[in-house]
PDB file of C-alpha atoms in Angstrom:
ATOM      1  CA  SER A   1      -7.302  -2.051 -10.665  1.00  0.00           C
ATOM      2  CA  LEU A   2      -9.206   1.165 -11.363  1.00  0.00           C
ATOM      3  CA  VAL A   3      -6.302   2.727 -10.675  1.00  0.00           C
ATOM      4  CA  PHE A   4      -3.837   0.881 -12.508  1.00  0.00           C
ATOM      5  CA  GLU A   5      -5.904   0.475 -15.660  1.00  0.00           C
ATOM      6  CA  ALA A   6      -5.890   4.444 -15.438  1.00  0.00           C
ATOM      7  CA  GLU A   7      -2.440   5.325 -15.289  1.00  0.00           C
ATOM      8  CA  GLU A   8      -0.718   7.008 -17.858  1.00  0.00           C
ATOM      9  CA  ALA A   9       2.750   5.113 -19.279  1.00  0.00           C
ATOM     10  CA  GLU A  10       5.553   6.091 -17.712  1.00  0.00           C
ATOM     11  CA  PRO A  11       8.198   8.542 -19.673  1.00  0.00           C
ATOM     12  CA  ASP A  12      10.598   5.606 -21.239  1.00  0.00           C
ATOM     13  CA  ALA A  13       8.014   3.283 -21.839  1.00  0.00           C
ATOM     14  CA  MET A  14       8.139   3.395 -25.444  1.00  0.00           C
ATOM     15  CA  ARG A  15      12.224   2.834 -24.432  1.00  0.00           C
ATOM     16  CA  GLN A  16      12.108  -0.784 -23.140  1.00  0.00           C
ATOM     17  CA  PRO A  17      12.663  -3.589 -24.355  1.00  0.00           C
ATOM     18  CA  PRO A  18       8.948  -5.632 -24.893  1.00  0.00           C
ATOM     19  CA  ARG A  19       9.009  -8.946 -22.627  1.00  0.00           C
ATOM     20  CA  ARG A  20       9.288 -11.646 -25.305  1.00  0.00           C
ATOM     21  CA  PRO A  21       6.336 -13.541 -26.538  1.00  0.00           C
ATOM     22  CA  ASP A  22       7.216 -17.183 -24.112  1.00  0.00           C
ATOM     23  CA  ALA A  23       8.073 -15.344 -20.918  1.00  0.00           C
ATOM     24  CA  SER A  24       6.372 -15.970 -18.472  1.00  0.00           C
ATOM     25  CA  LEU A  25       3.695 -12.672 -17.354  1.00  0.00           C
ATOM     26  CA  PHE A  26       4.499 -13.253 -13.652  1.00  0.00           C
ATOM     27  CA  THR A  27       8.330 -14.017 -13.095  1.00  0.00           C
ATOM     28  CA  ALA A  28       9.963 -14.891 -10.118  1.00  0.00           C
ATOM     29  CA  ALA A  29      11.675 -11.173  -9.393  1.00  0.00           C
ATOM     30  CA  THR A  30       7.905 -10.309  -9.572  1.00  0.00           C
ATOM     31  CA  VAL A  31       6.160 -12.995  -7.361  1.00  0.00           C
ATOM     32  CA  GLY A  32       8.952 -11.867  -5.044  1.00  0.00           C
ATOM     33  CA  VAL A  33       8.918  -8.018  -4.854  1.00  0.00           C
ATOM     34  CA  ALA A  34       4.576  -8.800  -4.347  1.00  0.00           C
ATOM     35  CA  LEU A  35       5.814 -11.013  -1.421  1.00  0.00           C
ATOM     36  CA  LEU A  36       7.772  -8.203   0.148  1.00  0.00           C
ATOM     37  CA  GLN A  37       5.069  -6.089  -0.092  1.00  0.00           C
ATOM     38  CA  GLY A  38       2.511  -7.583   1.179  1.00  0.00           C
ATOM     39  CA  LEU A  39       5.202  -9.212   4.529  1.00  0.00           C
ATOM     40  CA  SER A  40       5.062  -5.905   4.896  1.00  0.00           C
ATOM     41  CA  VAL A  41       2.180  -5.063   5.376  1.00  0.00           C
ATOM     42  CA  LEU A  42       1.658  -7.592   7.056  1.00  0.00           C
ATOM     43  CA  ALA A  43       4.826  -6.627   9.648  1.00  0.00           C
ATOM     44  CA  ALA A  44       2.719  -3.252   9.883  1.00  0.00           C
ATOM     45  CA  CYS A  45      -0.468  -4.411  10.880  1.00  0.00           C
ATOM     46  CA  LEU A  46       1.616  -6.932  13.415  1.00  0.00           C
ATOM     47  CA  ALA A  47       3.819  -4.592  15.013  1.00  0.00           C
ATOM     48  CA  VAL A  48       0.386  -2.177  15.505  1.00  0.00           C
ATOM     49  CA  TYR A  49      -1.280  -5.226  17.254  1.00  0.00           C
ATOM     50  CA  LEU A  50       2.009  -6.013  19.434  1.00  0.00           C
ATOM     51  CA  LEU A  51       1.904  -2.768  20.471  1.00  0.00           C
ATOM     52  CA  ALA A  52      -1.485  -2.671  21.464  1.00  0.00           C
ATOM     53  CA  ARG A  53      -2.734  -6.035  22.602  1.00  0.00           C
ATOM     54  CA  ASP A  54      -1.469  -5.084  26.383  1.00  0.00           C
ATOM     55  CA  SER A  55      -2.705  -1.977  26.485  1.00  0.00           C
ATOM     56  CA  HIS A  56      -5.870  -1.600  24.635  1.00  0.00           C
ATOM     57  CA  ALA A  57      -8.901  -3.454  24.731  1.00  0.00           C
ATOM     58  CA  PRO A  58      -9.660  -6.282  21.898  1.00  0.00           C
ATOM     59  CA  ASP A  59     -11.589  -4.836  20.171  1.00  0.00           C
ATOM     60  CA  ALA A  60      -9.544  -1.694  20.071  1.00  0.00           C
ATOM     61  CA  VAL A  61      -6.747  -4.018  18.757  1.00  0.00           C
ATOM     62  CA  ARG A  62      -8.516  -5.012  16.056  1.00  0.00           C
ATOM     63  CA  ALA A  63      -9.423  -2.380  14.775  1.00  0.00           C
ATOM     64  CA  LEU A  64      -6.389  -0.376  14.942  1.00  0.00           C
ATOM     65  CA  THR A  65      -4.761  -3.321  12.875  1.00  0.00           C
ATOM     66  CA  TYR A  66      -7.409  -2.818  11.279  1.00  0.00           C
ATOM     67  CA  ALA A  67      -6.883   1.489  10.357  1.00  0.00           C
ATOM     68  CA  THR A  68      -3.390  -0.260   9.076  1.00  0.00           C
ATOM     69  CA  LEU A  69      -4.082  -2.856   6.747  1.00  0.00           C
ATOM     70  CA  VAL A  70      -6.285  -0.638   5.541  1.00  0.00           C
ATOM     71  CA  THR A  71      -3.594   2.116   5.284  1.00  0.00           C
ATOM     72  CA  GLY A  72      -1.006   0.049   4.405  1.00  0.00           C
ATOM     73  CA  VAL A  73      -2.401  -1.498   1.060  1.00  0.00           C
ATOM     74  CA  LEU A  74      -3.301   2.069  -0.324  1.00  0.00           C
ATOM     75  CA  MET A  75      -0.171   3.351   0.144  1.00  0.00           C
ATOM     76  CA  LEU A  76       1.048  -0.070  -2.531  1.00  0.00           C
ATOM     77  CA  ILE A  77      -1.508   1.176  -4.720  1.00  0.00           C
ATOM     78  CA  VAL A  78       0.491   4.572  -4.384  1.00  0.00           C
ATOM     79  CA  VAL A  79       3.467   3.143  -4.523  1.00  0.00           C
ATOM     80  CA  ASN A  80       2.753   0.731  -6.858  1.00  0.00           C
ATOM     81  CA  ARG A  81       1.486   3.447  -9.426  1.00  0.00           C
ATOM     82  CA  ALA A  82       5.376   4.570 -11.000  1.00  0.00           C
ATOM     83  CA  SER A  83       8.035   2.030 -11.222  1.00  0.00           C
ATOM     84  CA  ARG A  84      11.003   5.100  -9.871  1.00  0.00           C
ATOM     85  CA  SER A  85       9.104   7.037  -7.475  1.00  0.00           C
ATOM     86  CA  ALA A  86       5.617   6.919  -5.906  1.00  0.00           C
ATOM     87  CA  VAL A  87       6.330  10.687  -4.974  1.00  0.00           C
ATOM     88  CA  ASP A  88       6.969  12.284  -8.484  1.00  0.00           C
ATOM     89  CA  ALA A  89       4.573   9.530  -9.885  1.00  0.00           C
ATOM     90  CA  LEU A  90       1.607  12.129  -6.878  1.00  0.00           C
ATOM     91  CA  ARG A  91       2.985  15.039  -8.389  1.00  0.00           C
ATOM     92  CA  GLY A  92       3.303  14.263 -12.038  1.00  0.00           C
ATOM     93  CA  ARG A  93       0.764  12.439 -13.056  1.00  0.00           C
ATOM     94  CA  ARG A  94      -2.936  13.515 -13.221  1.00  0.00           C
ATOM     95  CA  ASN A  95      -4.690  10.067 -12.980  1.00  0.00           C
ATOM     96  CA  PRO A  96      -8.608  10.828 -10.810  1.00  0.00           C
ATOM     97  CA  ALA A  97      -9.564   6.805 -10.588  1.00  0.00           C
ATOM     98  CA  LEU A  98      -6.836   6.429  -7.824  1.00  0.00           C
ATOM     99  CA  TRP A  99      -8.002   9.494  -5.576  1.00  0.00           C
ATOM    100  CA  THR A 100     -11.877   8.290  -6.029  1.00  0.00           C
ATOM    101  CA  VAL A 101     -10.263   4.985  -5.103  1.00  0.00           C
ATOM    102  CA  VAL A 102      -8.035   6.321  -2.888  1.00  0.00           C
ATOM    103  CA  GLY A 103     -11.179   8.954  -1.403  1.00  0.00           C
ATOM    104  CA  ALA A 104     -13.907   6.125  -1.504  1.00  0.00           C
ATOM    105  CA  THR A 105     -12.039   3.072   0.719  1.00  0.00           C
ATOM    106  CA  ALA A 106     -10.521   6.031   3.520  1.00  0.00           C
ATOM    107  CA  ALA A 107     -14.230   7.407   3.619  1.00  0.00           C
ATOM    108  CA  LEU A 108     -15.430   4.172   4.222  1.00  0.00           C
ATOM    109  CA  MET A 109     -12.783   3.247   6.674  1.00  0.00           C
ATOM    110  CA  LEU A 110     -13.196   6.062   8.907  1.00  0.00           C
ATOM    111  CA  LEU A 111     -17.315   5.288   8.921  1.00  0.00           C
ATOM    112  CA  VAL A 112     -16.553   1.620   9.924  1.00  0.00           C
ATOM    113  CA  LEU A 113     -14.275   3.400  12.952  1.00  0.00           C
ATOM    114  CA  THR A 114     -16.424   5.784  13.939  1.00  0.00           C
ATOM    115  CA  VAL A 115     -20.351   4.990  13.130  1.00  0.00           C
ATOM    116  CA  PRO A 116     -21.600   2.297  16.112  1.00  0.00           C
ATOM    117  CA  ALA A 117     -23.730   1.188  14.265  1.00  0.00           C
ATOM    118  CA  ILE A 118     -20.888  -0.274  11.550  1.00  0.00           C
ATOM    119  CA  SER A 119     -18.573  -0.259  13.639  1.00  0.00           C
ATOM    120  CA  ALA A 120     -21.176  -3.362  15.924  1.00  0.00           C
ATOM    121  CA  LEU A 121     -20.627  -4.997  12.865  1.00  0.00           C
ATOM    122  CA  PHE A 122     -16.769  -5.324  13.260  1.00  0.00           C
ATOM    123  CA  ARG A 123     -16.911  -5.110  17.415  1.00  0.00           C
ATOM    124  CA  PHE A 124     -14.902  -2.650  17.151  1.00  0.00           C
ATOM    125  CA  ALA A 125     -13.956  -0.117  19.511  1.00  0.00           C
ATOM    126  CA  PRO A 126     -14.434   3.893  18.999  1.00  0.00           C
ATOM    127  CA  LEU A 127     -10.794   5.353  18.883  1.00  0.00           C
ATOM    128  CA  HIS A 128      -8.774   7.810  20.071  1.00  0.00           C
ATOM    129  CA  ALA A 129      -7.802  10.746  17.323  1.00  0.00           C
ATOM    130  CA  GLY A 130      -4.146   9.573  18.484  1.00  0.00           C
ATOM    131  CA  ASP A 131      -4.448   5.573  18.096  1.00  0.00           C
ATOM    132  CA  LEU A 132      -5.478   6.177  14.495  1.00  0.00           C
ATOM    133  CA  ALA A 133      -3.278   8.267  13.623  1.00  0.00           C
ATOM    134  CA  GLY A 134      -0.554   5.491  14.728  1.00  0.00           C
ATOM    135  CA  SER A 135      -1.853   3.358  13.136  1.00  0.00           C
ATOM    136  CA  VAL A 136      -2.623   5.320  10.056  1.00  0.00           C
ATOM    137  CA  ALA A 137       1.133   6.111  10.055  1.00  0.00           C
ATOM    138  CA  ALA A 138       2.624   2.896  10.996  1.00  0.00           C
ATOM    139  CA  GLY A 139       0.388   1.800   7.400  1.00  0.00           C
ATOM    140  CA  ALA A 140       2.507   5.245   6.284  1.00  0.00           C
ATOM    141  CA  LEU A 141       5.727   3.756   6.780  1.00  0.00           C
ATOM    142  CA  CYS A 142       5.176   0.644   4.056  1.00  0.00           C
ATOM    143  CA  LEU A 143       5.373   3.834   1.588  1.00  0.00           C
ATOM    144  CA  LEU A 144       8.440   5.526   2.526  1.00  0.00           C
ATOM    145  CA  TRP A 145       9.538   1.352   3.036  1.00  0.00           C
ATOM    146  CA  PHE A 146       9.188   1.186  -0.145  1.00  0.00           C
ATOM    147  CA  GLU A 147      10.335   4.424  -2.052  1.00  0.00           C
ATOM    148  CA  GLY A 148      13.467   3.796   0.096  1.00  0.00           C
ATOM    149  CA  LEU A 149      13.659   0.023  -1.789  1.00  0.00           C
ATOM    150  CA  LYS A 150      12.781   1.446  -4.978  1.00  0.00           C
ATOM    151  CA  ARG A 151      16.646   3.350  -4.302  1.00  0.00           C
ATOM    152  CA  LEU A 152      18.966   0.950  -4.912  1.00  0.00           C
ATOM    153  CA  PRO A 153      20.133  -0.837  -7.225  1.00  0.00           C
ATOM    154  CA  TRP A 154      19.421  -4.805  -6.300  1.00  0.00           C
ATOM    155  CA  TRP A 155      16.064  -3.462  -6.027  1.00  0.00           C
ATOM    156  CA  GLN A 156      15.884  -1.474  -9.727  1.00  0.00           C
ATOM    157  CA  ARG A 157      17.198  -4.774 -11.208  1.00  0.00           C
ATOM    158  CA  LEU A 158      14.537  -7.391  -8.860  1.00  0.00           C
ATOM    159  CA  SER A 159      11.803  -5.013  -9.909  1.00  0.00           C
ATOM    160  CA  ARG A 160      12.610  -5.014 -13.883  1.00  0.00           C
ATOM    161  CA  GLY A 161      12.583  -9.213 -13.499  1.00  0.00           C
TER     162      GLY A 161
END
């Protein structure tokens, strides 16, 4: 929530009509978008799990899936910063809280995955750089997927509620 609290308003925010006083805060469309986003991260995690389970030890599969989950959630933060394009929002709007949260989360993820004493708490195996890159890429695909969806007219109508 720190990231979104520090976010500047969209350029056309004052041109949008206000929400009706009797309107629900969470419309069916809003809940639907959130569910689709969550299911997308779940699908990325499940894909990594299924692809890795036959060729990696269970502790490595667990670590790979964790890296995908953390990356996917960070990508959802980035994607939800702006209703139009997260890439444009990253370039055009400053938000130090975003980079603090992303940096701290990435650093903690790397500590959990690389420091043996911490990894042992989660029963994670050490990962090869290529495996970790694959997990991070799978989580990052969530960003690309939603950036693509934002460009579709039906998605724009749905996300407006």
